[in-house]
Coordinates of C-alpha atoms in Angstrom, one line a residue:
X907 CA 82.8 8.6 -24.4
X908 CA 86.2 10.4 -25.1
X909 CA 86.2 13.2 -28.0
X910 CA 89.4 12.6 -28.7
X911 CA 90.2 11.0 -31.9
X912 CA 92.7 8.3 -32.0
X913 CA 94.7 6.8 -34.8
X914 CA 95.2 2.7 -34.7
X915 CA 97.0 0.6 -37.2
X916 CA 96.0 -2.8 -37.3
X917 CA 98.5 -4.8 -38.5
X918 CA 97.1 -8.4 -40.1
X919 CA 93.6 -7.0 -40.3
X920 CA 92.0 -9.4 -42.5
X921 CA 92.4 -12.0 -39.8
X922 CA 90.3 -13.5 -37.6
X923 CA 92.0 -11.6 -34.7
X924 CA 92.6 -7.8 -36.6
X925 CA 88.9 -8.1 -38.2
X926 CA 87.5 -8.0 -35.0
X927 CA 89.6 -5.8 -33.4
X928 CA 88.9 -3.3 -36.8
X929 CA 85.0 -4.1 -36.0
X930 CA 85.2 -3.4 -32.1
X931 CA 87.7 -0.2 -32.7
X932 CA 85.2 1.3 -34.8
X933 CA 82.0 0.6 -32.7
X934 CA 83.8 2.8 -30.1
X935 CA 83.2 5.8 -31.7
X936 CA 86.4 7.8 -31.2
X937 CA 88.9 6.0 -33.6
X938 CA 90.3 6.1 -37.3
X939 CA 91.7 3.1 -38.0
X940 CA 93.9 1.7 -41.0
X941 CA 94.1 -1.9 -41.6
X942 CA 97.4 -3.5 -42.9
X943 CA 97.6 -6.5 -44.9
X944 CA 99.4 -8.1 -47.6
X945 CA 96.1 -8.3 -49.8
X946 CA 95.0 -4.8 -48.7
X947 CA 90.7 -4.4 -48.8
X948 CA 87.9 -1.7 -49.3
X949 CA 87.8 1.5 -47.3
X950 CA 84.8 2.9 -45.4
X951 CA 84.2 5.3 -43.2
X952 CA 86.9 5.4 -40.5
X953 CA 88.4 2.7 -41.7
X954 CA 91.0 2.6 -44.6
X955 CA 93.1 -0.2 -45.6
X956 CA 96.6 -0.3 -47.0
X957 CA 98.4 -3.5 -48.7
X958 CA 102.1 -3.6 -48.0
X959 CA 104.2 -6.7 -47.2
X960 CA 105.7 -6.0 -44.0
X961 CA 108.9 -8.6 -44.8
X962 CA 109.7 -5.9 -47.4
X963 CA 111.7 -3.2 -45.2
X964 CA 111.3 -0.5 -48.5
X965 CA 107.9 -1.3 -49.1
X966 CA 107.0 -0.8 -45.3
X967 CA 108.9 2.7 -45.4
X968 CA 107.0 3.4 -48.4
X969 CA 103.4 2.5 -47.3
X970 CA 103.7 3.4 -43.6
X971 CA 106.6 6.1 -43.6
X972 CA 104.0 8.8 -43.3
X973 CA 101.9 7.6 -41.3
X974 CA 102.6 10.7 -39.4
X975 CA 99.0 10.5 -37.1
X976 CA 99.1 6.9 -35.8
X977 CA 99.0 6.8 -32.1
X978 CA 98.0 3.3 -31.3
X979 CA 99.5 0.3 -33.5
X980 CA 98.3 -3.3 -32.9
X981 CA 100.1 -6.1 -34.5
X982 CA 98.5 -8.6 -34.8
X983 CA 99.8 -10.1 -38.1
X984 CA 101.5 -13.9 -38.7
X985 CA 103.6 -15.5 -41.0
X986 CA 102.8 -19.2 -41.3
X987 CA 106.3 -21.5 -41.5
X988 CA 106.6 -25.9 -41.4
X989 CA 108.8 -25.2 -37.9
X990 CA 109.4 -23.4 -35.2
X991 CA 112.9 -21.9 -36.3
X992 CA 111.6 -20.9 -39.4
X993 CA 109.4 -18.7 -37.4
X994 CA 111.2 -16.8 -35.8
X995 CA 113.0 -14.4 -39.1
X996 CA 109.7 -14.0 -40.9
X997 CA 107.8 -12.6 -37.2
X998 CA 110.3 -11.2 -36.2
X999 CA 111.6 -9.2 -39.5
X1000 CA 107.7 -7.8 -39.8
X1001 CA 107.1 -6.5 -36.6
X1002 CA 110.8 -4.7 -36.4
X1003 CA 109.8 -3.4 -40.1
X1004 CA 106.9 -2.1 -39.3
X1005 CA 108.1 -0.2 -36.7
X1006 CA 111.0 1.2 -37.9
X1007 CA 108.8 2.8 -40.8
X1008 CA 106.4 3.7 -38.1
X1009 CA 108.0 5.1 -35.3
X1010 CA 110.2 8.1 -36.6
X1011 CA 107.1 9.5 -38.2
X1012 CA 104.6 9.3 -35.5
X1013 CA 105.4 11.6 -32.9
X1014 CA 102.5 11.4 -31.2
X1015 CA 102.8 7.2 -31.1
X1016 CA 101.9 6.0 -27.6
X1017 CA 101.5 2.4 -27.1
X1018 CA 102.1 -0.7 -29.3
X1019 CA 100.3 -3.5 -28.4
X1020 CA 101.7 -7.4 -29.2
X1021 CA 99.6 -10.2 -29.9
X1022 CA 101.6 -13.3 -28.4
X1023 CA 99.8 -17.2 -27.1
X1024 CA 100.6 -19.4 -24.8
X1025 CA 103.5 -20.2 -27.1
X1026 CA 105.3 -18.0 -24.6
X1027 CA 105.0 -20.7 -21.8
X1028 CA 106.0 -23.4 -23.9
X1029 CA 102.1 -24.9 -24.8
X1030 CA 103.5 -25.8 -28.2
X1031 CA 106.5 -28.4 -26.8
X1032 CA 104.6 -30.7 -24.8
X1033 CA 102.9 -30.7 -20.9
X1034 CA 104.2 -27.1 -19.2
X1035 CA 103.5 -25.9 -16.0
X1036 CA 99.6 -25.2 -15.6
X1037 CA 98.3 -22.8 -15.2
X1038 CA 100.5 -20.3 -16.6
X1039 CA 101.3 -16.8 -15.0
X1040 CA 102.5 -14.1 -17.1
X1041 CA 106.2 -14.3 -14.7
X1042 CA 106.4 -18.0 -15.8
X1043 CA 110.2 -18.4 -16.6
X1044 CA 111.5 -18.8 -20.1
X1045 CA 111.9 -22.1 -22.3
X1046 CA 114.5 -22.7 -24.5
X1047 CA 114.7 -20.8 -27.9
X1048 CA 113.1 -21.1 -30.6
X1049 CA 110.1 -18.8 -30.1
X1050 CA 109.3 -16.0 -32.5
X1051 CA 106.7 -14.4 -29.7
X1052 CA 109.1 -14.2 -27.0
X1053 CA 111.8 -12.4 -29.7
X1054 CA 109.3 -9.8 -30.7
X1055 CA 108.6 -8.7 -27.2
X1056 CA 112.1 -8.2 -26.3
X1057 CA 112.6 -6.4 -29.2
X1058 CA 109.6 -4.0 -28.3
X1059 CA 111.1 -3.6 -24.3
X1060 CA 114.2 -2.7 -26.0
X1061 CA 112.9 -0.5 -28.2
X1062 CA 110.8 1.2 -25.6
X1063 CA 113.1 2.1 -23.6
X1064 CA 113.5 6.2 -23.1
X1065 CA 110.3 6.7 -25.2
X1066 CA 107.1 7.7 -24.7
X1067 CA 105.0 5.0 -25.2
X1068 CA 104.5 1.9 -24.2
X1069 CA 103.8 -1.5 -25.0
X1070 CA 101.4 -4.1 -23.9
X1071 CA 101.3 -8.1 -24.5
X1072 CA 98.4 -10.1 -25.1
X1073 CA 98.3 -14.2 -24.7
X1074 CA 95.1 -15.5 -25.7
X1075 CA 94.5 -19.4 -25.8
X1076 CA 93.4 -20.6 -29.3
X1077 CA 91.3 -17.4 -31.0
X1078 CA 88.0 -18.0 -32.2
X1079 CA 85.8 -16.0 -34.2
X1080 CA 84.8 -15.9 -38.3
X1081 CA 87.8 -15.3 -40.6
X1082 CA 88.3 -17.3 -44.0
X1083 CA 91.6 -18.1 -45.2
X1084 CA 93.3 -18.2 -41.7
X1085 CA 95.8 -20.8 -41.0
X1086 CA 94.8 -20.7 -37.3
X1087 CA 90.8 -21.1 -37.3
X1088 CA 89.6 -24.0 -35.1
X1089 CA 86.2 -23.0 -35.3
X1090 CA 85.9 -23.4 -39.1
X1091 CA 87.7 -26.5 -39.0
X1092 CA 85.5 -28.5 -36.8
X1093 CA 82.1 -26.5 -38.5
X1094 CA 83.5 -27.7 -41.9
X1095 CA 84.8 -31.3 -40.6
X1096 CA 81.4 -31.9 -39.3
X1097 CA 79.6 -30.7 -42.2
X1098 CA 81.9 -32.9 -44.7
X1099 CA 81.2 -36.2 -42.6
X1100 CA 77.2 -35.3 -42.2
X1101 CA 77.3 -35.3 -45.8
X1102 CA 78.7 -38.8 -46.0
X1103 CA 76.6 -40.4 -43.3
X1104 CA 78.9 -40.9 -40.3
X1105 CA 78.8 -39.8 -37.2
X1106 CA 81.0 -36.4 -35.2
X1107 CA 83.9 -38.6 -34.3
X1108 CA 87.0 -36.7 -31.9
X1109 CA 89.9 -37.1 -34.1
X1110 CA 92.5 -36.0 -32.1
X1111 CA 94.8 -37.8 -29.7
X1112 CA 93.3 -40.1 -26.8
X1113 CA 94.8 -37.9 -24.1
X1114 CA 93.7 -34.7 -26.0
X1115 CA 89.7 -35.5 -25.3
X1116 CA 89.7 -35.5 -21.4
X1117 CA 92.3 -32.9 -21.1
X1118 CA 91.2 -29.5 -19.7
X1119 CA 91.4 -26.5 -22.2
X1120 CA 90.1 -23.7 -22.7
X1121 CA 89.8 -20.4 -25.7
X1122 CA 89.6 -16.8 -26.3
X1123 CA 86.7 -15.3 -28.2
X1124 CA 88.0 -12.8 -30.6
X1125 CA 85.7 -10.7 -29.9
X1126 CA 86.6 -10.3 -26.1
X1127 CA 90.2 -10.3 -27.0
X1128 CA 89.8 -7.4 -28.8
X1129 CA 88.3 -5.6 -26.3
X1130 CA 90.8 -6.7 -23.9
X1131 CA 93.4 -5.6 -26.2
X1132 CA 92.0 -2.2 -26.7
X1133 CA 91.8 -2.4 -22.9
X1134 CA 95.3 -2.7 -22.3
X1135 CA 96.5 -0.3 -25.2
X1136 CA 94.5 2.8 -23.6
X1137 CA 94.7 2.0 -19.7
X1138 CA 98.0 3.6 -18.5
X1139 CA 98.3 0.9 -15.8
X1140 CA 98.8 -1.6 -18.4
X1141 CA 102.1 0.0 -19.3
X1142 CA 104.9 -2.2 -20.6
X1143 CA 102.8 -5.3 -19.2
X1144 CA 101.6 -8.9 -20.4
X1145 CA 98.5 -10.6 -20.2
X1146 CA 96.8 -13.8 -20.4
X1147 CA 93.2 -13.8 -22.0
X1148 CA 91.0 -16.4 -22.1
X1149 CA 87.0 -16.8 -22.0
X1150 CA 86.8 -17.7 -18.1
X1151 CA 85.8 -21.2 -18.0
X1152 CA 87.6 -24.5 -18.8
X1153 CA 86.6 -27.6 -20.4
X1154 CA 87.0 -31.1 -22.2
X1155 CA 86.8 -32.4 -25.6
X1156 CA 84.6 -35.2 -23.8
X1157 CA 82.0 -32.8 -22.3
X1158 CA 82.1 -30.3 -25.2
X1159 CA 82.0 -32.6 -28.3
X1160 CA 78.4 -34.3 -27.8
X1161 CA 77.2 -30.7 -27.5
X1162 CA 79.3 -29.6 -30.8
X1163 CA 77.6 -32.5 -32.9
X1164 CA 73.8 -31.5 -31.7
X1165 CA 74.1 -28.4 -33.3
X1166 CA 74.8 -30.2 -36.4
X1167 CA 72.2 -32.7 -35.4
X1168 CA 75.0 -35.2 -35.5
X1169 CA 75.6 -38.6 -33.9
X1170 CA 78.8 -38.6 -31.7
X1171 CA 81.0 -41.9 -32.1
X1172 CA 83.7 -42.7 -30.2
X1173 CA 86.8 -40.9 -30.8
X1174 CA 89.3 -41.8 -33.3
X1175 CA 92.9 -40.8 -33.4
X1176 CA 93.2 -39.0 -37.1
X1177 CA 95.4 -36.5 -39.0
X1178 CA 92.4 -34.2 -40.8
X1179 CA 95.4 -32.7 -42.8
X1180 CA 95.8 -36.8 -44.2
X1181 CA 91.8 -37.2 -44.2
X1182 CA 90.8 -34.1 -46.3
X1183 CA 93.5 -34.5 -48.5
X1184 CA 90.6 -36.1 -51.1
X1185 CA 87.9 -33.8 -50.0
X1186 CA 88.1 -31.0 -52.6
X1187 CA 85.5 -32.4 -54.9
X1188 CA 83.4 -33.7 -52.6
X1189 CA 83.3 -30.0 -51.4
X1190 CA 82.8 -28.6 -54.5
X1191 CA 79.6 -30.3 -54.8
X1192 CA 78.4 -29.2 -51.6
X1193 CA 79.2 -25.6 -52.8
X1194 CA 76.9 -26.8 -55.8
X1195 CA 74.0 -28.3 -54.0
X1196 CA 73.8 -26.0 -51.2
X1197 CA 75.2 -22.4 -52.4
X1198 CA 78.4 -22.3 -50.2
X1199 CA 80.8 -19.6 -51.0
X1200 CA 84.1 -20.6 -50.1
X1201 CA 86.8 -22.2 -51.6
X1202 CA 87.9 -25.7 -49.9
X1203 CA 91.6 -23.7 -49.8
X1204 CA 89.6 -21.4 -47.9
X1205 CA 88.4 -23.4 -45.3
X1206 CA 91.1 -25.9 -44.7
X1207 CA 92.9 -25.0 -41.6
X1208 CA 93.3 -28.9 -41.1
X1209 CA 96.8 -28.5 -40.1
X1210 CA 96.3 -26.0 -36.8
X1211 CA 93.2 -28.8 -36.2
X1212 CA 95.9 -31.4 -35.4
X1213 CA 97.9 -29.1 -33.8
X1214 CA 95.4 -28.6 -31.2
X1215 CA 93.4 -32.1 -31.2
X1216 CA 97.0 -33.5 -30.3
X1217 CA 97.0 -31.4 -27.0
X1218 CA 97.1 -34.6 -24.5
X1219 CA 97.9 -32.2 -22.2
X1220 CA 96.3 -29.3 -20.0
X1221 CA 96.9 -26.1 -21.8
X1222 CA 95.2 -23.4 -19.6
X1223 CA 96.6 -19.9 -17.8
X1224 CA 95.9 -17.9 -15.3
X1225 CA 93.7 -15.1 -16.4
X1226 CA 93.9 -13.3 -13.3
X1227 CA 96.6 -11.0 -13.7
X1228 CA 93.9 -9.3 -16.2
X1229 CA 91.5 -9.2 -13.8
X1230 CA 93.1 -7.6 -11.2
X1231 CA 94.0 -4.6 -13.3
X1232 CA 91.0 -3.9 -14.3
X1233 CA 89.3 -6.4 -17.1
X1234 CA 86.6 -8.1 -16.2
X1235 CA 84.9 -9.2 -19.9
X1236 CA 83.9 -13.1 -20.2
X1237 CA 82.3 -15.4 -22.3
X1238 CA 80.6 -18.7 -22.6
X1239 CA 83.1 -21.1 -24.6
X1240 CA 80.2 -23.1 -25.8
X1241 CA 77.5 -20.1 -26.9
X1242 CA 81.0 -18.9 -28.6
X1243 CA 80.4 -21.9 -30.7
X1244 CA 77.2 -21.8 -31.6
X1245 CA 77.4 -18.1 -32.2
X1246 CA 80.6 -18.8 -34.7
X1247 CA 78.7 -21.9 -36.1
X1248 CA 75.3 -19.6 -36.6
X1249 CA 77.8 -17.0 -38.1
X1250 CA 79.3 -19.7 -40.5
X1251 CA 75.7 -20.7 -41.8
X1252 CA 74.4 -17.4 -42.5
X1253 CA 77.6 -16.4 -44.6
X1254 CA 77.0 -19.5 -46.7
X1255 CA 80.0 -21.0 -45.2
X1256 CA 78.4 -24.1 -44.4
X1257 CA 75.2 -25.8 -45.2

């Protein structure tokens, strides 16, 4: 293990992606490391949070301006709009705010990593070429992930250090609050309909259930992402992560509902975002009658659940690129479930 101490800012580190790249930065050993976020949180150890809202250009300079010992920063933070365009100012604005406060001030800055998705190849749109590579051509603007790495290769250019880019497929791992958490939207669909007696029914698209997908563990991504922002041959380079293996709603979803000791049904084409829209109370009495601790605002993620249950389409890349330079982490998709699910239970998340 290295002796040398490094500096990271993690930027969105209450989310399901920065909490577990706080958790895996500090298990290493050799790192401070100060978490941003608009809500801020408790500091421990090497770890020490600060709130700032990176759309605020003044307050950034104010909160992150001397920052003068920050070597690594890892941005992983997300501002949730209805559409794409709206996107792209919000994203953009925080990342270029960030570093502009962060950069002049940390002379010993070298690399910025990037969290990106297969937005990049177009995954959001509609079918796109499968697998994706990481030299995939453009699509057609608007894509808020695509402006903040040309801002960063434009910004990198005569420095020091580098950047890196990371493309997971849809992240999963425990976070509350997240507008981007499958995992806690299917644990908390399935809880709400075993507590009205009916069975773990698909509710996505027809299409979406036979298609062949596939997701990132957060915890492996932030290994990965640690990977790329401290091996010099990742330098100024994207990369897809994903768990390793593929699958189907089909095969997956029967193995989903045992763990709930659920009956599966056929599926049935659903919006959860219309479904749940009458589900507070009943949730409020399962918080009752079984000691659950979050909020139903807190779990409902219903919207990014349609999102991806509407997928009638492959959405897989090629994880290869990764491999070849030197990464060769992987993990089961379906223990990730049950590990998130077990997680979820023993937080008092679900019953």
């Amino acid at each position: 293990m290295s002796t040398e101490r490094k500096v990271a800012l993690v930027a969105g580190a209450n989310g399901v992606i920065g909490r577990n790249l706080v958790d895996h930065l500090v298990s290493l050993g050799d790192w401070d490391v100060i978490g941003l976020s608009r809500s801020g949180g408790p500091s421990s150890g090497p770890v020490r949070h600060i709130a700032v809202d990176l759309l605020d250009p003044a307050d950034a300079r104010d909160k992150l301006g001397g920052l003068t010992d920050v070597t690594h920063v890892f941005y992983a933070a997300y501002q949730d709009k209805p559409t794409w365009a709206e996107l792209v100012a919000p994203n953009v604005g925080m990342l270029v705010n960030l570093v502009d406060a962060v950069e002049p001030a940390a002379r010993g800055l070298r690399h910025i990593s990037l969290m990106q998705g297969y937005k990049v190849y177009g995954a959001h749109l509609g079918p796109f070429k499968t697998p994706a590579r990481e030299d995939d051509p453009a699509h057609l603007p608007p894509e808020f992930n695509v402006d903040q790495q040309n801002f960063l290769e434009q910004r990198q250019l005569g420095k020091a250090w580098t950047w890196s880019a990371l493309r997971p497929s849809v992240v999963c791992g425990f976070a509350l609050g997240n507008p981007m958490n499958l995992a806690t939207v299917i644990a908390v669909y399935a809880s709400i309909s075993k507590e009205l007696g009916v069975p773990l029914r698909f509710p996505g698209k027809p299409g979406a259930y036979t298609s062949l997908l596939e997701m990132t563990d957060a915890g492996l991504l932030a290994k990965a992402t640690v990977w790329a922002a401290t091996d010099e041959r990742c330098g100024n380079q994207a990369f897809n992560i994903n768990n390793g293996d593929l699958f189907r709603w089909s095969d997956l979803w029967p193995e989903l509902a045992r763990w709930f000791d659920m009956e599966v049904a056929p599926p049935l084409p659903m919006s959860l975002e219309t479904a749940m829209a009458d589900k507070e109370p009943l949730w409020e009495s399962m918080r009752e009658r079984y000691g659950l601790e979050p909020s139903f605002a807190e779990v409902s993620s219903w919207r990014f659940g349609d999102f991806v249950f509407g997928w009638d389409y492959d959405v897989i890349a090629d994880g290869s690129k990764a491999r070849r330079f030197g990464f060769h982490e992987f993990v089961d998709t379906r223990e990730m479930f049950r590990s998130i699910f077990d997680e979820l239970r023993k937080r008092k998340v679900i019953p």
